[in-house]
PDB file of C-alpha atoms and ligand atoms in Angstrom:
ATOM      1  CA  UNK A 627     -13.257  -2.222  -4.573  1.00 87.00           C
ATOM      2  CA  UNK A 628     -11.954   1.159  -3.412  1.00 92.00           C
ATOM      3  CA  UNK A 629      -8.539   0.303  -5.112  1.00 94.00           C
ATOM      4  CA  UNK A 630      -6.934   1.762  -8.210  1.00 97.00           C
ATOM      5  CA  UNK A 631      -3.432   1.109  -9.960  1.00 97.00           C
ATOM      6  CA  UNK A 632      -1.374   4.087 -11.270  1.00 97.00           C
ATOM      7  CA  UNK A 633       0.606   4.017 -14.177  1.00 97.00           C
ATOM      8  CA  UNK A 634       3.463   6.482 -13.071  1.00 98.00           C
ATOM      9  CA  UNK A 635       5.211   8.004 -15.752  1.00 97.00           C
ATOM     10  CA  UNK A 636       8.868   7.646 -16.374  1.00 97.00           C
ATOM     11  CA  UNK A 637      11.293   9.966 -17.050  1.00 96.00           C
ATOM     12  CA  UNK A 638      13.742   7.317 -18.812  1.00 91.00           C
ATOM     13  CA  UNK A 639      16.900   8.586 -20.669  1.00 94.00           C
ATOM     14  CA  UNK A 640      20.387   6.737 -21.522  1.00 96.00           C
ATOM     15  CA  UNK A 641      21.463   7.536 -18.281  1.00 97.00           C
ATOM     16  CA  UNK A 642      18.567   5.798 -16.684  1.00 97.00           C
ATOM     17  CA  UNK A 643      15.134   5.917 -15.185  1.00 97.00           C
ATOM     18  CA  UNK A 644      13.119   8.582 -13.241  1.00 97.00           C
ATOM     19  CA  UNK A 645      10.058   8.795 -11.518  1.00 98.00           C
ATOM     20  CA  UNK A 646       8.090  11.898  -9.783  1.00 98.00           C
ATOM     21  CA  UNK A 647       5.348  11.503  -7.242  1.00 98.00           C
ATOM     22  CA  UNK A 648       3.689  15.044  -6.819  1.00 97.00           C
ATOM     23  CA  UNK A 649       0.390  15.495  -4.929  1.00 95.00           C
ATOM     24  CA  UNK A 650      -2.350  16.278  -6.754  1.00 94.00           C
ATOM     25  CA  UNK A 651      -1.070  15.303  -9.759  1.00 96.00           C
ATOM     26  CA  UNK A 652      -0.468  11.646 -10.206  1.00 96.00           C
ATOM     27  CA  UNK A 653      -0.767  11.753  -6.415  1.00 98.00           C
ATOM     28  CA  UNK A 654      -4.214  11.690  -5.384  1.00 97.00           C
ATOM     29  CA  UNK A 655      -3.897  13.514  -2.543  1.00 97.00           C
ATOM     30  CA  UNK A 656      -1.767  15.438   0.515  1.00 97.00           C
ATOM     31  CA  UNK A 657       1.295  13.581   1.339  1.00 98.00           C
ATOM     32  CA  UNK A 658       1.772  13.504   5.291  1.00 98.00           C
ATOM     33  CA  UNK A 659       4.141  10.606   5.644  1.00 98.00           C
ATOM     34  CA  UNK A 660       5.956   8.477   3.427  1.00 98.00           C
ATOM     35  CA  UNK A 661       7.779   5.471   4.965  1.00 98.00           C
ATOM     36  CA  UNK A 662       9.605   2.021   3.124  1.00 98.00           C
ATOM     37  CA  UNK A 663       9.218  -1.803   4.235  1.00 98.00           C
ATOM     38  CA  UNK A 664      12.718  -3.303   3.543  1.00 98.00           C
ATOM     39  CA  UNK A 665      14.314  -6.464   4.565  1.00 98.00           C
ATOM     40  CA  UNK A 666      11.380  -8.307   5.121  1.00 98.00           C
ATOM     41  CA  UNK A 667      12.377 -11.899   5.814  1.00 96.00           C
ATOM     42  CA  UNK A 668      11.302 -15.010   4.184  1.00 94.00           C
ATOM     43  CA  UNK A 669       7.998 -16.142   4.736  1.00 96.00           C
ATOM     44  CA  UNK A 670       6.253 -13.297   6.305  1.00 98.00           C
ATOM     45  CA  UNK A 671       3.113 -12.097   5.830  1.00 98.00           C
ATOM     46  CA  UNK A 672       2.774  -8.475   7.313  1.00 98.00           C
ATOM     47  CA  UNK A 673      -0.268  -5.599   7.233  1.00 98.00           C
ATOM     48  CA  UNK A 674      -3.591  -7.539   8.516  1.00 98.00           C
ATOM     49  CA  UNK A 675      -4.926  -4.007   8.974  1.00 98.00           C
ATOM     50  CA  UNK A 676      -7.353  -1.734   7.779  1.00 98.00           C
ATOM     51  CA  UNK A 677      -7.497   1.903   7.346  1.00 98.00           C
ATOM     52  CA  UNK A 678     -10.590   3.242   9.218  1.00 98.00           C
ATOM     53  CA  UNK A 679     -10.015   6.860   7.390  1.00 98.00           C
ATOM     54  CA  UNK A 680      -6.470   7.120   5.377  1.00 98.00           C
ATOM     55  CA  UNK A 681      -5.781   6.688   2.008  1.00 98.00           C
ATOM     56  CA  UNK A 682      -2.431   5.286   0.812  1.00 98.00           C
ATOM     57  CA  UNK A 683      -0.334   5.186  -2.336  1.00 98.00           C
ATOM     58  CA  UNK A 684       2.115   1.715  -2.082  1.00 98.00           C
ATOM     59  CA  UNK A 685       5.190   1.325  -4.730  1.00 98.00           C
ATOM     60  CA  UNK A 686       7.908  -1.461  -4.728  1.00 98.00           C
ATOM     61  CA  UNK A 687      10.251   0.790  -5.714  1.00 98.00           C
ATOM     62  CA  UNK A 688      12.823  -2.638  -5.766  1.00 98.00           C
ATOM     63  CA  UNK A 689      12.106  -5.828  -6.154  1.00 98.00           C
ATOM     64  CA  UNK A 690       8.422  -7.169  -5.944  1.00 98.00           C
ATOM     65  CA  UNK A 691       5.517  -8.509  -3.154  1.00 98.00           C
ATOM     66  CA  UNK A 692       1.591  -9.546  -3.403  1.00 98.00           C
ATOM     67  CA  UNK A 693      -1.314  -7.862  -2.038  1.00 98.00           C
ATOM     68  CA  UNK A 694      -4.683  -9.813  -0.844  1.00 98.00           C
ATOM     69  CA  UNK A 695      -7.203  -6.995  -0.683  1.00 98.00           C
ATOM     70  CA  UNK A 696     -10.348  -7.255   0.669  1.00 98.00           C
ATOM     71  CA  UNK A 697     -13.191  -4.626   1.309  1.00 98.00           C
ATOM     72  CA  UNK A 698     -15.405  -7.519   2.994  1.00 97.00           C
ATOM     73  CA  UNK A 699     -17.438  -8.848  -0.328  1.00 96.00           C
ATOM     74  CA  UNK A 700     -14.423  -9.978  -2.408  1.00 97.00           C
ATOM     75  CA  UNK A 701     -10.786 -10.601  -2.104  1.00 98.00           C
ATOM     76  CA  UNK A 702      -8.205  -9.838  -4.687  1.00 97.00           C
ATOM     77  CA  UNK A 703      -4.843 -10.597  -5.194  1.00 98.00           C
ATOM     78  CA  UNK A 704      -2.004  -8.067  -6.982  1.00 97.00           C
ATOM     79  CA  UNK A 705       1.199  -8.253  -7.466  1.00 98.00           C
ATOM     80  CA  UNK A 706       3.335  -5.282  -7.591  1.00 98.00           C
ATOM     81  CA  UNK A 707       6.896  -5.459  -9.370  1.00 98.00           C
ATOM     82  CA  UNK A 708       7.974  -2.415 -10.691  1.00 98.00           C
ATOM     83  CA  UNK A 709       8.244   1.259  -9.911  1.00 98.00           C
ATOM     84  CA  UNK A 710       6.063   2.772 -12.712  1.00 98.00           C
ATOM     85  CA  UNK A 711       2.970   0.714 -10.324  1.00 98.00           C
ATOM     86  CA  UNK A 712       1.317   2.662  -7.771  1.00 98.00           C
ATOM     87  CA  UNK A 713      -1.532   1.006  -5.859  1.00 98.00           C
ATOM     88  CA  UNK A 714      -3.639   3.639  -4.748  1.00 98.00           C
ATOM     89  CA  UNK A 715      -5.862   1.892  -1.262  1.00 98.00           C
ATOM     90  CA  UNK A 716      -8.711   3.678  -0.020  1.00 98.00           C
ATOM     91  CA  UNK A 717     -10.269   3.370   3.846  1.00 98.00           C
ATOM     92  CA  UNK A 718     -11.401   0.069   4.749  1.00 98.00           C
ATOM     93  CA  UNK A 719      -9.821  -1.903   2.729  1.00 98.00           C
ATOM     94  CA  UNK A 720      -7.978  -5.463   4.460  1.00 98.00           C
ATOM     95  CA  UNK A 721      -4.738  -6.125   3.452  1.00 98.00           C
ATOM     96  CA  UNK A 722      -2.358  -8.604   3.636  1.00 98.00           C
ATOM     97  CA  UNK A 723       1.312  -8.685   1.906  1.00 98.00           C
ATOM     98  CA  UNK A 724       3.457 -11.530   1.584  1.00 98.00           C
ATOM     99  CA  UNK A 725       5.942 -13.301  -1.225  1.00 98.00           C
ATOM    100  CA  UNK A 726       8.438 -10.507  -0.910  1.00 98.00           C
ATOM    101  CA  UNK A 727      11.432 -10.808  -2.917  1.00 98.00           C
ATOM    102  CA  UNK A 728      14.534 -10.570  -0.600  1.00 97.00           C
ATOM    103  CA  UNK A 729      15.300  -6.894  -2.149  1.00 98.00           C
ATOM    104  CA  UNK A 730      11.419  -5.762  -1.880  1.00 98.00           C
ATOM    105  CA  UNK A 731      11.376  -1.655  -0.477  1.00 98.00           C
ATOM    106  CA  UNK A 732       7.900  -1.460  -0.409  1.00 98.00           C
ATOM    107  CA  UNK A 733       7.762   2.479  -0.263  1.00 98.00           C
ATOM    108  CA  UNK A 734       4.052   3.936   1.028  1.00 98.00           C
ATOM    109  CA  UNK A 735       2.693   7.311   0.328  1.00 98.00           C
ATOM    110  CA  UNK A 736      -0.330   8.110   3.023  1.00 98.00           C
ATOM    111  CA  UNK A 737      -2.272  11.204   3.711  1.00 98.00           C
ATOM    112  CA  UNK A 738      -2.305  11.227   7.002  1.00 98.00           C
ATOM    113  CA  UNK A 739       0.673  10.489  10.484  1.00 98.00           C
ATOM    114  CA  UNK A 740       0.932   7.412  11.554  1.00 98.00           C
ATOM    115  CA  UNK A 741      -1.984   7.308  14.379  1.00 98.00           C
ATOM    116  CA  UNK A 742      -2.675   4.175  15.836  1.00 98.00           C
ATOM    117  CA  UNK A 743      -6.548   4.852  16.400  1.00 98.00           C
ATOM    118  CA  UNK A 744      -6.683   4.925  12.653  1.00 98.00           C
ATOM    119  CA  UNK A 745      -6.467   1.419  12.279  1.00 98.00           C
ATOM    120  CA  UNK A 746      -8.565  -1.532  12.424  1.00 98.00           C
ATOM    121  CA  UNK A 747      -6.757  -4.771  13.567  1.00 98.00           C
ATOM    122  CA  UNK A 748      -9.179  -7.104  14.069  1.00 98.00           C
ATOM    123  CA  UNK A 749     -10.887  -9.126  10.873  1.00 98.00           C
ATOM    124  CA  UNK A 750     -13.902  -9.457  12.867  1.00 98.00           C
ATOM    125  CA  UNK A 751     -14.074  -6.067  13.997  1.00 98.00           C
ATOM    126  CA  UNK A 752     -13.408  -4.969  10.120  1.00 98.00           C
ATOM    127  CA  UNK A 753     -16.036  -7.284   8.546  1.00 98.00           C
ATOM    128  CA  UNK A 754     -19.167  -5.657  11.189  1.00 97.00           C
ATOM    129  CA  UNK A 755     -17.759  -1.875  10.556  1.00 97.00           C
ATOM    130  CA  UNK A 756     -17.446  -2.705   6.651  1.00 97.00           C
ATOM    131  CA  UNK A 757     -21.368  -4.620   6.511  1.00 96.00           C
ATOM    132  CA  UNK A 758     -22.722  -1.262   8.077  1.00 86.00           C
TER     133      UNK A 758
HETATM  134  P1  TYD B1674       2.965  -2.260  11.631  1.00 88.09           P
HETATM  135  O1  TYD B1674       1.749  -1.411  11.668  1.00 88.09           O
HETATM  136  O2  TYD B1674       2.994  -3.510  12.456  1.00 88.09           O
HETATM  137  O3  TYD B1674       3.274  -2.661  10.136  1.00 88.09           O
HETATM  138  P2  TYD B1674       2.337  -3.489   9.140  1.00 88.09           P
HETATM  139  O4  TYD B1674       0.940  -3.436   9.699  1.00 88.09           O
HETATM  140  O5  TYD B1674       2.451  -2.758   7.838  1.00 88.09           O
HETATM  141  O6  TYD B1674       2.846  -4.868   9.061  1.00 88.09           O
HETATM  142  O7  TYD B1674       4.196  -1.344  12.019  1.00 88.09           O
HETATM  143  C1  TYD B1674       5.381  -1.840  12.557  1.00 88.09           C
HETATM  144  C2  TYD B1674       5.871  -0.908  13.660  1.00 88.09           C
HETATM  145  O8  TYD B1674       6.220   0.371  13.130  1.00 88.09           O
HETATM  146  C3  TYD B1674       4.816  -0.671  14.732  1.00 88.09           C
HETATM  147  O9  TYD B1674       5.477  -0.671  15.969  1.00 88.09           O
HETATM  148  C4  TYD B1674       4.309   0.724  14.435  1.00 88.09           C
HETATM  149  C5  TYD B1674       5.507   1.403  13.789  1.00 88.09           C
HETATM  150  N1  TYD B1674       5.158   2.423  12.794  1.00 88.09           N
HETATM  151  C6  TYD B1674       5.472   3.737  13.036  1.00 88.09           C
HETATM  152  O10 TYD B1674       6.023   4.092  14.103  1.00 88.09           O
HETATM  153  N2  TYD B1674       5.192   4.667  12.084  1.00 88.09           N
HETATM  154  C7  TYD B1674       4.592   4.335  10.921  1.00 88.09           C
HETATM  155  O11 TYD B1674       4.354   5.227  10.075  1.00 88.09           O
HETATM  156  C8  TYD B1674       4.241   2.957  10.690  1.00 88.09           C
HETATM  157  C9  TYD B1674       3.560   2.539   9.416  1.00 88.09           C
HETATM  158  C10 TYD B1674       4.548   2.036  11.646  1.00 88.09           C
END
């Protein structure tokens, strides 16, 4: 599966923790767009998308959530609950994330603008495209 952690190094001194995300270097790519998930509520089970070209970085920079990832032959589950994870997703790759912890900031790193034609919404649509 077209899906890789990243151990991200920490800068960690008495006075706390740090953590860098450069492009290119433990960033394996051009960053066009970062954005963060907070305050997701109880219950809910977001993404149900694929990427038809972008490739994405994903951190919980607080708190914690799951992944179910699926590139159309298997399904895996991660869980991602600290900031030294990165979760590097490729294209075409279904995902699902749910079990957020009430202080989750799910923080995303992607290499292209948000562009709606980008994205593949529909499960059927994703498991024909993916069996090509
Ligand atoms: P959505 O794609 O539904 O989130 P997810 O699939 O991760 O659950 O996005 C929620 C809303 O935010 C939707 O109206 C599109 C908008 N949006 C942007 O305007 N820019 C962005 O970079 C992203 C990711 C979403």
């Amino acid at each position: 599966m077209k899906v890789q952690f990243l151990q991200l190094q920490t800068h960690g001194d008495e006075r706390g923790s740090l953590i860098a995300l450069e492009e290119g270097k433990n960033i394996p790519f051009s960053v066009k767009r970062v954005y963060y998930m907070f305050d997701t509520g109880k219950g809910v089970r977001r993404g149900f998308h694929a990427h038809k070209t972008l490739k994405q970085v994903v951190v919980a920079v607080r708190g914690s959530c799951r992944f179910m990832l699926d590139d159309g032959q298997e399904k895996i589950e991660i869980r991602l609950d600290h900031p030294c994870q990165g979760l590097l997703i490729e294209s075409f790759i279904w995902r699902e994330m749910y079990d957020f912890s009430e202080d989750c900031v799910l923080m995303v790193l992607a290499d292209q603008l948000y562009e709606e034609s980008d994205y593949v919404r529909d499960y059927a649509s994703f498991l024909t495209a993916v069996a090509q």
